[in-house]
Amino acid sequence: MKTAVLYLILIFLVFAGRFFPYAGFFIPVVLVLPLLVEKDVRLGLSKFSGITAGILASVPFFPFLTSVFNLSVFLQAFFEEVFFRAYLQEKVIKKTGVHTGIVLTSLLFVVPHLINSFSLLSALTFFPSVVFGYLFFYFRSVWAPAVFHYFSNLFFIQNSDILTDVLG
């Protein structure tokens, strides 16, 4: 299946989810669909150094977290990393090179976040996305960006009132 088509389906479902809540149930399916339809998606799940890298990259968040266990937040982060890093970023890097590919993938990562909530905070997801991209590129494991993404999301969820006050 063409990469652009999968991405457009994802964007459509995120947009539709704003009006039809059940559309959101199909988003995880689209995020993991590349695993079923593409032969060259490599997650690097056996590279456990990615878990360590993700945890070490997340250390600055730890003092601000009140709990660290939330399965639904982890699954969301993991599925997004499967789609955006292991699938989409790899395709974009092959066409544009590493640094440009990571930046372009990060811009594509921001779009569904802006559709979900058109705000400065959503636009700022670009910066952690760049970190996710480099973590995946250097560690060749989806664990590294997924763990960092998980702790980033927990930090945002648990501190969203403060962040919203500061950033508007």
Tab-separated table of N, CA and C in Angstrom:
chain	number	residue	atom	x	y	z
A	1	MET	N	0.859	-1.189	0.000
A	1	MET	CA	0.000	0.000	0.000
A	1	MET	C	0.897	1.242	0.000
A	2	LYS	N	0.507	2.212	-0.721
A	2	LYS	CA	1.305	3.431	-0.822
A	2	LYS	C	1.363	4.168	0.516
A	3	THR	N	2.512	4.684	0.827
A	3	THR	CA	2.739	5.399	2.078
A	3	THR	C	1.814	6.604	2.205
A	4	ALA	N	1.675	7.374	1.141
A	4	ALA	CA	0.832	8.574	1.176
A	4	ALA	C	-0.623	8.220	1.452
A	5	VAL	N	-1.081	7.100	0.905
A	5	VAL	CA	-2.471	6.688	1.115
A	5	VAL	C	-2.706	6.359	2.584
A	6	LEU	N	-1.788	5.601	3.186
A	6	LEU	CA	-1.936	5.267	4.605
A	6	LEU	C	-1.937	6.525	5.468
A	7	TYR	N	-1.047	7.446	5.146
A	7	TYR	CA	-0.984	8.691	5.914
A	7	TYR	C	-2.285	9.486	5.766
A	8	LEU	N	-2.799	9.574	4.551
A	8	LEU	CA	-4.054	10.307	4.319
A	8	LEU	C	-5.235	9.642	5.022
A	9	ILE	N	-5.251	8.324	5.069
A	9	ILE	CA	-6.301	7.617	5.816
A	9	ILE	C	-6.201	7.967	7.295
A	10	LEU	N	-4.979	8.003	7.813
A	10	LEU	CA	-4.776	8.381	9.214
A	10	LEU	C	-5.295	9.790	9.472
A	11	ILE	N	-4.938	10.723	8.620
A	11	ILE	CA	-5.383	12.107	8.778
A	11	ILE	C	-6.909	12.184	8.718
A	12	PHE	N	-7.498	11.464	7.771
A	12	PHE	CA	-8.958	11.450	7.657
A	12	PHE	C	-9.596	10.936	8.946
A	13	LEU	N	-9.067	9.848	9.507
A	13	LEU	CA	-9.646	9.280	10.732
A	13	LEU	C	-9.487	10.216	11.924
A	14	VAL	N	-8.350	10.895	12.020
A	14	VAL	CA	-8.159	11.855	13.110
A	14	VAL	C	-9.176	12.980	12.975
A	15	PHE	N	-9.344	13.482	11.765
A	15	PHE	CA	-10.323	14.544	11.522
A	15	PHE	C	-11.744	14.045	11.795
A	16	ALA	N	-12.067	12.876	11.269
A	16	ALA	CA	-13.414	12.310	11.462
A	16	ALA	C	-13.681	12.054	12.949
A	17	GLY	N	-12.647	11.715	13.681
A	17	GLY	CA	-12.792	11.451	15.110
A	17	GLY	C	-13.257	12.661	15.906
A	18	ARG	N	-13.067	13.838	15.357
A	18	ARG	CA	-13.544	15.060	16.025
A	18	ARG	C	-15.075	15.145	15.976
A	19	PHE	N	-15.678	14.516	14.975
A	19	PHE	CA	-17.129	14.589	14.789
A	19	PHE	C	-17.831	13.258	15.070
A	20	PHE	N	-17.124	12.165	14.807
A	20	PHE	CA	-17.667	10.821	15.024
A	20	PHE	C	-16.687	10.054	15.907
A	21	PRO	N	-16.930	10.041	17.206
A	21	PRO	CA	-15.956	9.448	18.139
A	21	PRO	C	-15.528	8.022	17.787
A	22	TYR	N	-16.415	7.246	17.178
A	22	TYR	CA	-16.043	5.866	16.860
A	22	TYR	C	-14.992	5.770	15.771
A	23	ALA	N	-14.804	6.819	15.004
A	23	ALA	CA	-13.752	6.818	13.979
A	23	ALA	C	-12.384	6.644	14.628
A	24	GLY	N	-12.244	7.162	15.831
A	24	GLY	CA	-10.968	7.062	16.546
A	24	GLY	C	-10.548	5.640	16.849
A	25	PHE	N	-11.498	4.712	16.882
A	25	PHE	CA	-11.153	3.319	17.150
A	25	PHE	C	-10.332	2.707	16.021
A	26	PHE	N	-10.411	3.285	14.838
A	26	PHE	CA	-9.690	2.738	13.694
A	26	PHE	C	-8.273	3.300	13.569
A	27	ILE	N	-7.965	4.339	14.327
A	27	ILE	CA	-6.627	4.948	14.248
A	27	ILE	C	-5.529	3.950	14.606
A	28	PRO	N	-5.629	3.203	15.718
A	28	PRO	CA	-4.563	2.224	16.005
A	28	PRO	C	-4.408	1.171	14.906
A	29	VAL	N	-5.489	0.820	14.260
A	29	VAL	CA	-5.422	-0.158	13.168
A	29	VAL	C	-4.559	0.395	12.038
A	30	VAL	N	-4.792	1.655	11.679
A	30	VAL	CA	-4.006	2.269	10.608
A	30	VAL	C	-2.543	2.410	11.037
A	31	LEU	N	-2.314	2.719	12.304
A	31	LEU	CA	-0.941	2.900	12.779
A	31	LEU	C	-0.125	1.606	12.710
A	32	VAL	N	-0.767	0.461	12.898
A	32	VAL	CA	-0.019	-0.808	12.835
A	32	VAL	C	-0.188	-1.518	11.492
A	33	LEU	N	-1.016	-0.998	10.612
A	33	LEU	CA	-1.247	-1.607	9.301
A	33	LEU	C	0.040	-1.835	8.498
A	34	PRO	N	1.010	-0.933	8.567
A	34	PRO	CA	2.251	-1.197	7.814
A	34	PRO	C	2.912	-2.521	8.189
A	35	LEU	N	2.724	-2.977	9.418
A	35	LEU	CA	3.305	-4.258	9.819
A	35	LEU	C	2.687	-5.419	9.038
A	36	LEU	N	1.450	-5.238	8.614
A	36	LEU	CA	0.750	-6.299	7.893
A	36	LEU	C	0.936	-6.224	6.382
A	37	VAL	N	1.119	-5.017	5.857
A	37	VAL	CA	1.133	-4.860	4.391
A	37	VAL	C	2.516	-4.554	3.815
A	38	GLU	N	3.470	-4.226	4.648
A	38	GLU	CA	4.815	-3.905	4.162
A	38	GLU	C	5.801	-4.967	4.633
A	39	LYS	N	6.682	-5.383	3.755
A	39	LYS	CA	7.654	-6.421	4.103
A	39	LYS	C	8.891	-5.861	4.804
A	40	ASP	N	9.197	-4.596	4.572
A	40	ASP	CA	10.471	-4.056	5.047
A	40	ASP	C	10.374	-3.216	6.319
A	41	VAL	N	9.302	-3.337	7.087
A	41	VAL	CA	9.194	-2.595	8.344
A	41	VAL	C	9.977	-3.359	9.407
A	42	ARG	N	11.007	-2.710	9.932
A	42	ARG	CA	11.853	-3.345	10.944
A	42	ARG	C	11.724	-2.563	12.251
A	43	LEU	N	11.210	-3.243	13.266
A	43	LEU	CA	10.987	-2.582	14.549
A	43	LEU	C	12.190	-2.657	15.474
A	44	GLY	N	13.029	-3.626	15.297
A	44	GLY	CA	14.168	-3.792	16.194
A	44	GLY	C	13.742	-4.108	17.618
A	45	LEU	N	12.697	-4.917	17.755
A	45	LEU	CA	12.171	-5.220	19.092
A	45	LEU	C	13.149	-6.023	19.941
A	46	SER	N	14.061	-6.753	19.305
A	46	SER	CA	15.026	-7.544	20.065
A	46	SER	C	16.205	-6.703	20.557
A	47	LYS	N	16.262	-5.443	20.139
A	47	LYS	CA	17.349	-4.556	20.566
A	47	LYS	C	16.913	-3.822	21.838
A	48	PHE	N	17.135	-4.486	22.966
A	48	PHE	CA	16.670	-3.936	24.236
A	48	PHE	C	17.464	-2.715	24.689
A	49	SER	N	18.571	-2.432	24.033
A	49	SER	CA	19.304	-1.196	24.338
A	49	SER	C	18.431	0.016	24.044
A	50	GLY	N	17.451	-0.153	23.170
A	50	GLY	CA	16.511	0.923	22.869
A	50	GLY	C	15.683	1.306	24.083
A	51	ILE	N	15.317	0.318	24.897
A	51	ILE	CA	14.555	0.609	26.124
A	51	ILE	C	15.411	1.458	27.055
A	52	THR	N	16.663	1.051	27.223
A	52	THR	CA	17.580	1.807	28.084
A	52	THR	C	17.762	3.230	27.563
A	53	ALA	N	17.948	3.363	26.256
A	53	ALA	CA	18.124	4.694	25.663
A	53	ALA	C	16.882	5.551	25.879
A	54	GLY	N	15.705	4.967	25.684
A	54	GLY	CA	14.461	5.703	25.896
A	54	GLY	C	14.295	6.160	27.331
A	55	ILE	N	14.647	5.292	28.267
A	55	ILE	CA	14.554	5.654	29.693
A	55	ILE	C	15.556	6.752	30.026
A	56	LEU	N	16.785	6.606	29.561
A	56	LEU	CA	17.807	7.626	29.849
A	56	LEU	C	17.437	8.977	29.241
A	57	ALA	N	16.889	8.971	28.036
A	57	ALA	CA	16.467	10.224	27.404
A	57	ALA	C	15.313	10.864	28.173
A	58	SER	N	14.534	10.054	28.893
A	58	SER	CA	13.349	10.527	29.619
A	58	SER	C	13.629	11.002	31.032
A	59	VAL	N	14.837	10.837	31.519
A	59	VAL	CA	15.158	11.189	32.907
A	59	VAL	C	14.718	12.601	33.292
A	60	PRO	N	14.848	13.613	32.439
A	60	PRO	CA	14.401	14.959	32.845
A	60	PRO	C	12.916	15.041	33.193
A	61	PHE	N	12.101	14.115	32.690
A	61	PHE	CA	10.674	14.129	32.994
A	61	PHE	C	10.361	13.566	34.383
A	62	PHE	N	11.198	12.680	34.882
A	62	PHE	CA	10.876	11.912	36.084
A	62	PHE	C	10.483	12.746	37.300
A	63	PRO	N	11.171	13.859	37.591
A	63	PRO	CA	10.762	14.622	38.783
A	63	PRO	C	9.351	15.215	38.678
A	64	PHE	N	8.818	15.298	37.485
A	64	PHE	CA	7.519	15.930	37.266
A	64	PHE	C	6.379	14.927	37.101
A	65	LEU	N	6.680	13.638	37.250
A	65	LEU	CA	5.670	12.609	37.062
A	65	LEU	C	5.155	12.113	38.408
A	66	THR	N	3.841	11.985	38.517
A	66	THR	CA	3.246	11.481	39.756
A	66	THR	C	2.994	9.981	39.677
A	67	SER	N	2.877	9.440	38.463
A	67	SER	CA	2.786	7.996	38.278
A	67	SER	C	3.413	7.672	36.935
A	68	VAL	N	3.850	6.440	36.787
A	68	VAL	CA	4.533	6.072	35.542
A	68	VAL	C	3.896	4.879	34.842
A	69	PHE	N	2.719	4.458	35.266
A	69	PHE	CA	2.072	3.305	34.652
A	69	PHE	C	0.740	3.702	34.038
A	70	ASN	N	0.677	3.632	32.714
A	70	ASN	CA	-0.565	3.908	31.998
A	70	ASN	C	-0.485	3.164	30.661
A	71	LEU	N	-1.126	2.014	30.615
A	71	LEU	CA	-1.026	1.144	29.441
A	71	LEU	C	-1.562	1.805	28.178
A	72	SER	N	-2.678	2.502	28.264
A	72	SER	CA	-3.244	3.104	27.051
A	72	SER	C	-2.323	4.185	26.489
A	73	VAL	N	-1.678	4.957	27.360
A	73	VAL	CA	-0.726	5.979	26.898
A	73	VAL	C	0.472	5.306	26.242
A	74	PHE	N	0.936	4.199	26.827
A	74	PHE	CA	2.077	3.505	26.235
A	74	PHE	C	1.717	2.936	24.863
A	75	LEU	N	0.553	2.293	24.763
A	75	LEU	CA	0.157	1.706	23.477
A	75	LEU	C	0.013	2.769	22.399
A	76	GLN	N	-0.557	3.908	22.761
A	76	GLN	CA	-0.684	4.995	21.789
A	76	GLN	C	0.693	5.435	21.304
A	77	ALA	N	1.612	5.658	22.234
A	77	ALA	CA	2.964	6.081	21.869
A	77	ALA	C	3.651	5.012	21.014
A	78	PHE	N	3.521	3.755	21.415
A	78	PHE	CA	4.154	2.665	20.683
A	78	PHE	C	3.608	2.576	19.253
A	79	PHE	N	2.279	2.608	19.107
A	79	PHE	CA	1.677	2.515	17.774
A	79	PHE	C	2.082	3.699	16.896
A	80	GLU	N	2.124	4.901	17.472
A	80	GLU	CA	2.555	6.072	16.695
A	80	GLU	C	3.993	5.905	16.234
A	81	GLU	N	4.841	5.371	17.093
A	81	GLU	CA	6.245	5.190	16.712
A	81	GLU	C	6.399	4.112	15.646
A	82	VAL	N	5.596	3.067	15.705
A	82	VAL	CA	5.622	2.048	14.647
A	82	VAL	C	5.331	2.719	13.308
A	83	PHE	N	4.283	3.526	13.269
A	83	PHE	CA	3.886	4.153	12.004
A	83	PHE	C	4.863	5.250	11.576
A	84	PHE	N	5.119	6.191	12.481
A	84	PHE	CA	5.889	7.373	12.072
A	84	PHE	C	7.390	7.122	11.966
A	85	ARG	N	7.951	6.282	12.808
A	85	ARG	CA	9.401	6.064	12.745
A	85	ARG	C	9.749	4.826	11.922
A	86	ALA	N	9.241	3.646	12.342
A	86	ALA	CA	9.657	2.403	11.683
A	86	ALA	C	9.154	2.319	10.249
A	87	TYR	N	8.048	2.962	9.963
A	87	TYR	CA	7.489	2.898	8.611
A	87	TYR	C	7.740	4.186	7.831
A	88	LEU	N	7.087	5.263	8.235
A	88	LEU	CA	7.110	6.498	7.456
A	88	LEU	C	8.508	7.119	7.387
A	89	GLN	N	9.157	7.267	8.536
A	89	GLN	CA	10.484	7.900	8.543
A	89	GLN	C	11.472	7.114	7.683
A	90	GLU	N	11.415	5.808	7.747
A	90	GLU	CA	12.333	5.003	6.943
A	90	GLU	C	12.114	5.246	5.450
A	91	LYS	N	10.867	5.367	5.038
A	91	LYS	CA	10.554	5.643	3.628
A	91	LYS	C	11.060	7.030	3.219
A	92	VAL	N	10.821	8.023	4.088
A	92	VAL	CA	11.211	9.400	3.772
A	92	VAL	C	12.734	9.531	3.746
A	93	ILE	N	13.416	8.877	4.682
A	93	ILE	CA	14.887	8.937	4.720
A	93	ILE	C	15.486	8.360	3.437
A	94	LYS	N	14.903	7.289	2.915
A	94	LYS	CA	15.415	6.690	1.680
A	94	LYS	C	15.358	7.663	0.513
A	95	LYS	N	14.378	8.571	0.535
A	95	LYS	CA	14.214	9.525	-0.570
A	95	LYS	C	14.949	10.838	-0.344
A	96	THR	N	15.126	11.259	0.932
A	96	THR	CA	15.635	12.607	1.187
A	96	THR	C	16.931	12.671	1.989
A	97	GLY	N	17.338	11.582	2.618
A	97	GLY	CA	18.489	11.606	3.498
A	97	GLY	C	18.041	11.668	4.953
A	98	VAL	N	18.974	11.409	5.843
A	98	VAL	CA	18.653	11.244	7.267
A	98	VAL	C	18.057	12.494	7.893
A	99	HIS	N	18.776	13.587	7.900
A	99	HIS	CA	18.333	14.776	8.635
A	99	HIS	C	17.050	15.364	8.043
A	100	THR	N	17.001	15.466	6.729
A	100	THR	CA	15.796	15.975	6.074
A	100	THR	C	14.628	15.030	6.329
A	101	GLY	N	14.884	13.736	6.271
A	101	GLY	CA	13.837	12.745	6.511
A	101	GLY	C	13.256	12.836	7.901
A	102	ILE	N	14.104	13.032	8.886
A	102	ILE	CA	13.628	13.148	10.280
A	102	ILE	C	12.812	14.420	10.443
A	103	VAL	N	13.267	15.515	9.862
A	103	VAL	CA	12.520	16.783	9.960
A	103	VAL	C	11.173	16.677	9.241
A	104	LEU	N	11.172	16.126	8.032
A	104	LEU	CA	9.917	15.999	7.287
A	104	LEU	C	8.936	15.073	8.007
A	105	THR	N	9.433	13.969	8.536
A	105	THR	CA	8.565	13.055	9.282
A	105	THR	C	8.007	13.750	10.519
A	106	SER	N	8.797	14.573	11.159
A	106	SER	CA	8.334	15.304	12.337
A	106	SER	C	7.246	16.308	11.965
A	107	LEU	N	7.386	16.935	10.811
A	107	LEU	CA	6.323	17.838	10.344
A	107	LEU	C	5.030	17.058	10.072
A	108	LEU	N	5.167	15.884	9.483
A	108	LEU	CA	3.991	15.040	9.241
A	108	LEU	C	3.381	14.556	10.555
A	109	PHE	N	4.202	14.360	11.565
A	109	PHE	CA	3.747	13.934	12.890
A	109	PHE	C	2.906	15.024	13.556
A	110	VAL	N	3.239	16.267	13.302
A	110	VAL	CA	2.534	17.400	13.919
A	110	VAL	C	1.102	17.535	13.386
A	111	VAL	N	0.891	17.225	12.123
A	111	VAL	CA	-0.418	17.464	11.488
A	111	VAL	C	-1.580	16.824	12.248
A	112	PRO	N	-1.537	15.517	12.569
A	112	PRO	CA	-2.680	14.965	13.308
A	112	PRO	C	-2.845	15.590	14.690
A	113	HIS	N	-1.737	15.992	15.294
A	113	HIS	CA	-1.824	16.644	16.611
A	113	HIS	C	-2.524	18.001	16.491
A	114	LEU	N	-2.234	18.716	15.411
A	114	LEU	CA	-2.903	20.003	15.189
A	114	LEU	C	-4.387	19.810	14.862
A	115	ILE	N	-4.712	18.760	14.148
A	115	ILE	CA	-6.120	18.481	13.860
A	115	ILE	C	-6.856	18.182	15.157
A	116	ASN	N	-6.211	17.416	16.021
A	116	ASN	CA	-6.807	17.069	17.319
A	116	ASN	C	-7.025	18.296	18.188
A	117	SER	N	-6.041	19.170	18.198
A	117	SER	CA	-6.114	20.382	19.019
A	117	SER	C	-5.231	21.443	18.378
A	118	PHE	N	-5.846	22.423	17.752
A	118	PHE	CA	-5.086	23.470	17.077
A	118	PHE	C	-4.558	24.434	18.132
A	119	SER	N	-3.322	24.195	18.568
A	119	SER	CA	-2.744	24.998	19.644
A	119	SER	C	-1.221	25.028	19.501
A	120	LEU	N	-0.621	25.929	20.233
A	120	LEU	CA	0.837	26.016	20.257
A	120	LEU	C	1.438	24.723	20.793
A	121	LEU	N	0.825	24.154	21.825
A	121	LEU	CA	1.338	22.904	22.383
A	121	LEU	C	1.346	21.793	21.332
A	122	SER	N	0.305	21.728	20.532
A	122	SER	CA	0.272	20.714	19.474
A	122	SER	C	1.363	20.967	18.437
A	123	ALA	N	1.570	22.203	18.080
A	123	ALA	CA	2.628	22.539	17.121
A	123	ALA	C	4.006	22.192	17.685
A	124	LEU	N	4.156	22.344	18.981
A	124	LEU	CA	5.445	22.068	19.617
A	124	LEU	C	5.779	20.583	19.683
A	125	THR	N	4.821	19.711	19.315
A	125	THR	CA	5.147	18.285	19.265
A	125	THR	C	6.221	18.002	18.218
A	126	PHE	N	6.483	18.979	17.360
A	126	PHE	CA	7.556	18.845	16.376
A	126	PHE	C	8.893	18.539	17.058
A	127	PHE	N	9.195	19.223	18.147
A	127	PHE	CA	10.519	19.090	18.769
A	127	PHE	C	10.753	17.720	19.413
A	128	PRO	N	9.820	17.201	20.226
A	128	PRO	CA	10.061	15.834	20.696
A	128	PRO	C	10.050	14.829	19.544
A	129	SER	N	9.289	15.107	18.495
A	129	SER	CA	9.260	14.202	17.353
A	129	SER	C	10.637	14.088	16.704
A	130	VAL	N	11.361	15.183	16.646
A	130	VAL	CA	12.734	15.134	16.113
A	130	VAL	C	13.587	14.217	16.992
A	131	VAL	N	13.423	14.327	18.304
A	131	VAL	CA	14.158	13.447	19.227
A	131	VAL	C	13.747	11.994	18.979
A	132	PHE	N	12.437	11.735	18.824
A	132	PHE	CA	11.981	10.379	18.534
A	132	PHE	C	12.677	9.853	17.277
A	133	GLY	N	12.742	10.722	16.265
A	133	GLY	CA	13.344	10.321	14.998
A	133	GLY	C	14.806	9.935	15.131
A	134	TYR	N	15.564	10.741	15.856
A	134	TYR	CA	16.985	10.418	16.030
A	134	TYR	C	17.173	9.201	16.929
A	135	LEU	N	16.335	9.045	17.930
A	135	LEU	CA	16.430	7.849	18.772
A	135	LEU	C	16.217	6.592	17.934
A	136	PHE	N	15.213	6.624	17.059
A	136	PHE	CA	14.985	5.456	16.207
A	136	PHE	C	16.150	5.254	15.247
A	137	PHE	N	16.620	6.330	14.652
A	137	PHE	CA	17.703	6.208	13.674
A	137	PHE	C	18.970	5.639	14.312
A	138	TYR	N	19.362	6.136	15.471
A	138	TYR	CA	20.623	5.708	16.079
A	138	TYR	C	20.533	4.354	16.768
A	139	PHE	N	19.402	4.012	17.340
A	139	PHE	CA	19.299	2.755	18.073
A	139	PHE	C	18.652	1.637	17.260
A	140	ARG	N	18.057	1.953	16.084
A	140	ARG	CA	17.456	0.964	15.200
A	140	ARG	C	16.457	0.085	15.938
A	141	SER	N	15.769	0.690	16.877
A	141	SER	CA	14.763	-0.024	17.660
A	141	SER	C	13.610	0.922	17.968
A	142	VAL	N	12.397	0.444	17.776
A	142	VAL	CA	11.225	1.270	18.056
A	142	VAL	C	11.069	1.494	19.567
A	143	TRP	N	11.753	0.662	20.376
A	143	TRP	CA	11.669	0.838	21.836
A	143	TRP	C	12.168	2.209	22.265
A	144	ALA	N	13.265	2.675	21.698
A	144	ALA	CA	13.863	3.947	22.137
A	144	ALA	C	12.888	5.116	21.971
A	145	PRO	N	12.348	5.361	20.775
A	145	PRO	CA	11.410	6.478	20.670
A	145	PRO	C	10.090	6.210	21.394
A	146	ALA	N	9.646	4.951	21.443
A	146	ALA	CA	8.365	4.649	22.095
A	146	ALA	C	8.429	4.933	23.593
A	147	VAL	N	9.525	4.567	24.227
A	147	VAL	CA	9.670	4.822	25.672
A	147	VAL	C	9.766	6.319	25.934
A	148	PHE	N	10.578	7.020	25.140
A	148	PHE	CA	10.687	8.473	25.313
A	148	PHE	C	9.354	9.157	25.016
A	149	HIS	N	8.665	8.708	23.988
A	149	HIS	CA	7.353	9.252	23.613
A	149	HIS	C	6.363	9.028	24.771
A	150	TYR	N	6.398	7.841	25.353
A	150	TYR	CA	5.522	7.515	26.480
A	150	TYR	C	5.732	8.496	27.634
A	151	PHE	N	6.978	8.689	28.028
A	151	PHE	CA	7.241	9.592	29.144
A	151	PHE	C	6.951	11.051	28.783
A	152	SER	N	7.158	11.412	27.519
A	152	SER	CA	6.782	12.758	27.071
A	152	SER	C	5.285	12.972	27.215
A	153	ASN	N	4.500	11.977	26.780
A	153	ASN	CA	3.047	12.081	26.888
A	153	ASN	C	2.593	12.111	28.342
A	154	LEU	N	3.195	11.266	29.186
A	154	LEU	CA	2.843	11.294	30.613
A	154	LEU	C	3.140	12.664	31.214
A	155	PHE	N	4.292	13.214	30.865
A	155	PHE	CA	4.660	14.540	31.354
A	155	PHE	C	3.611	15.564	30.931
A	156	PHE	N	3.212	15.518	29.673
A	156	PHE	CA	2.213	16.466	29.179
A	156	PHE	C	0.872	16.269	29.876
A	157	ILE	N	0.410	15.034	29.970
A	157	ILE	CA	-0.887	14.748	30.594
A	157	ILE	C	-0.905	15.213	32.048
A	158	GLN	N	0.153	14.902	32.770
A	158	GLN	CA	0.185	15.204	34.205
A	158	GLN	C	0.488	16.666	34.503
A	159	ASN	N	0.978	17.400	33.515
A	159	ASN	CA	1.336	18.804	33.726
A	159	ASN	C	0.658	19.731	32.731
A	160	SER	N	-0.404	19.278	32.094
A	160	SER	CA	-1.029	20.057	31.026
A	160	SER	C	-1.589	21.388	31.507
A	161	ASP	N	-2.098	21.451	32.738
A	161	ASP	CA	-2.618	22.723	33.252
A	161	ASP	C	-1.510	23.771	33.330
A	162	ILE	N	-0.375	23.371	33.844
A	162	ILE	CA	0.759	24.290	33.974
A	162	ILE	C	1.266	24.692	32.597
A	163	LEU	N	1.420	23.716	31.692
A	163	LEU	CA	1.922	24.007	30.354
A	163	LEU	C	0.971	24.925	29.591
A	164	THR	N	-0.320	24.691	29.740
A	164	THR	CA	-1.303	25.540	29.063
A	164	THR	C	-1.242	26.971	29.592
A	165	ASP	N	-1.076	27.126	30.894
A	165	ASP	CA	-0.962	28.477	31.481
A	165	ASP	C	0.279	29.192	30.964
A	166	VAL	N	1.377	28.465	30.872
A	166	VAL	CA	2.638	29.074	30.452
A	166	VAL	C	2.634	29.389	28.959
A	167	LEU	N	2.170	28.424	28.140
A	167	LEU	CA	2.261	28.581	26.696
A	167	LEU	C	0.969	29.086	26.051
A	168	GLY	N	-0.088	29.145	26.823
A	168	GLY	CA	-1.363	29.692	26.316
A	168	GLY	C	-2.067	28.708	25.497
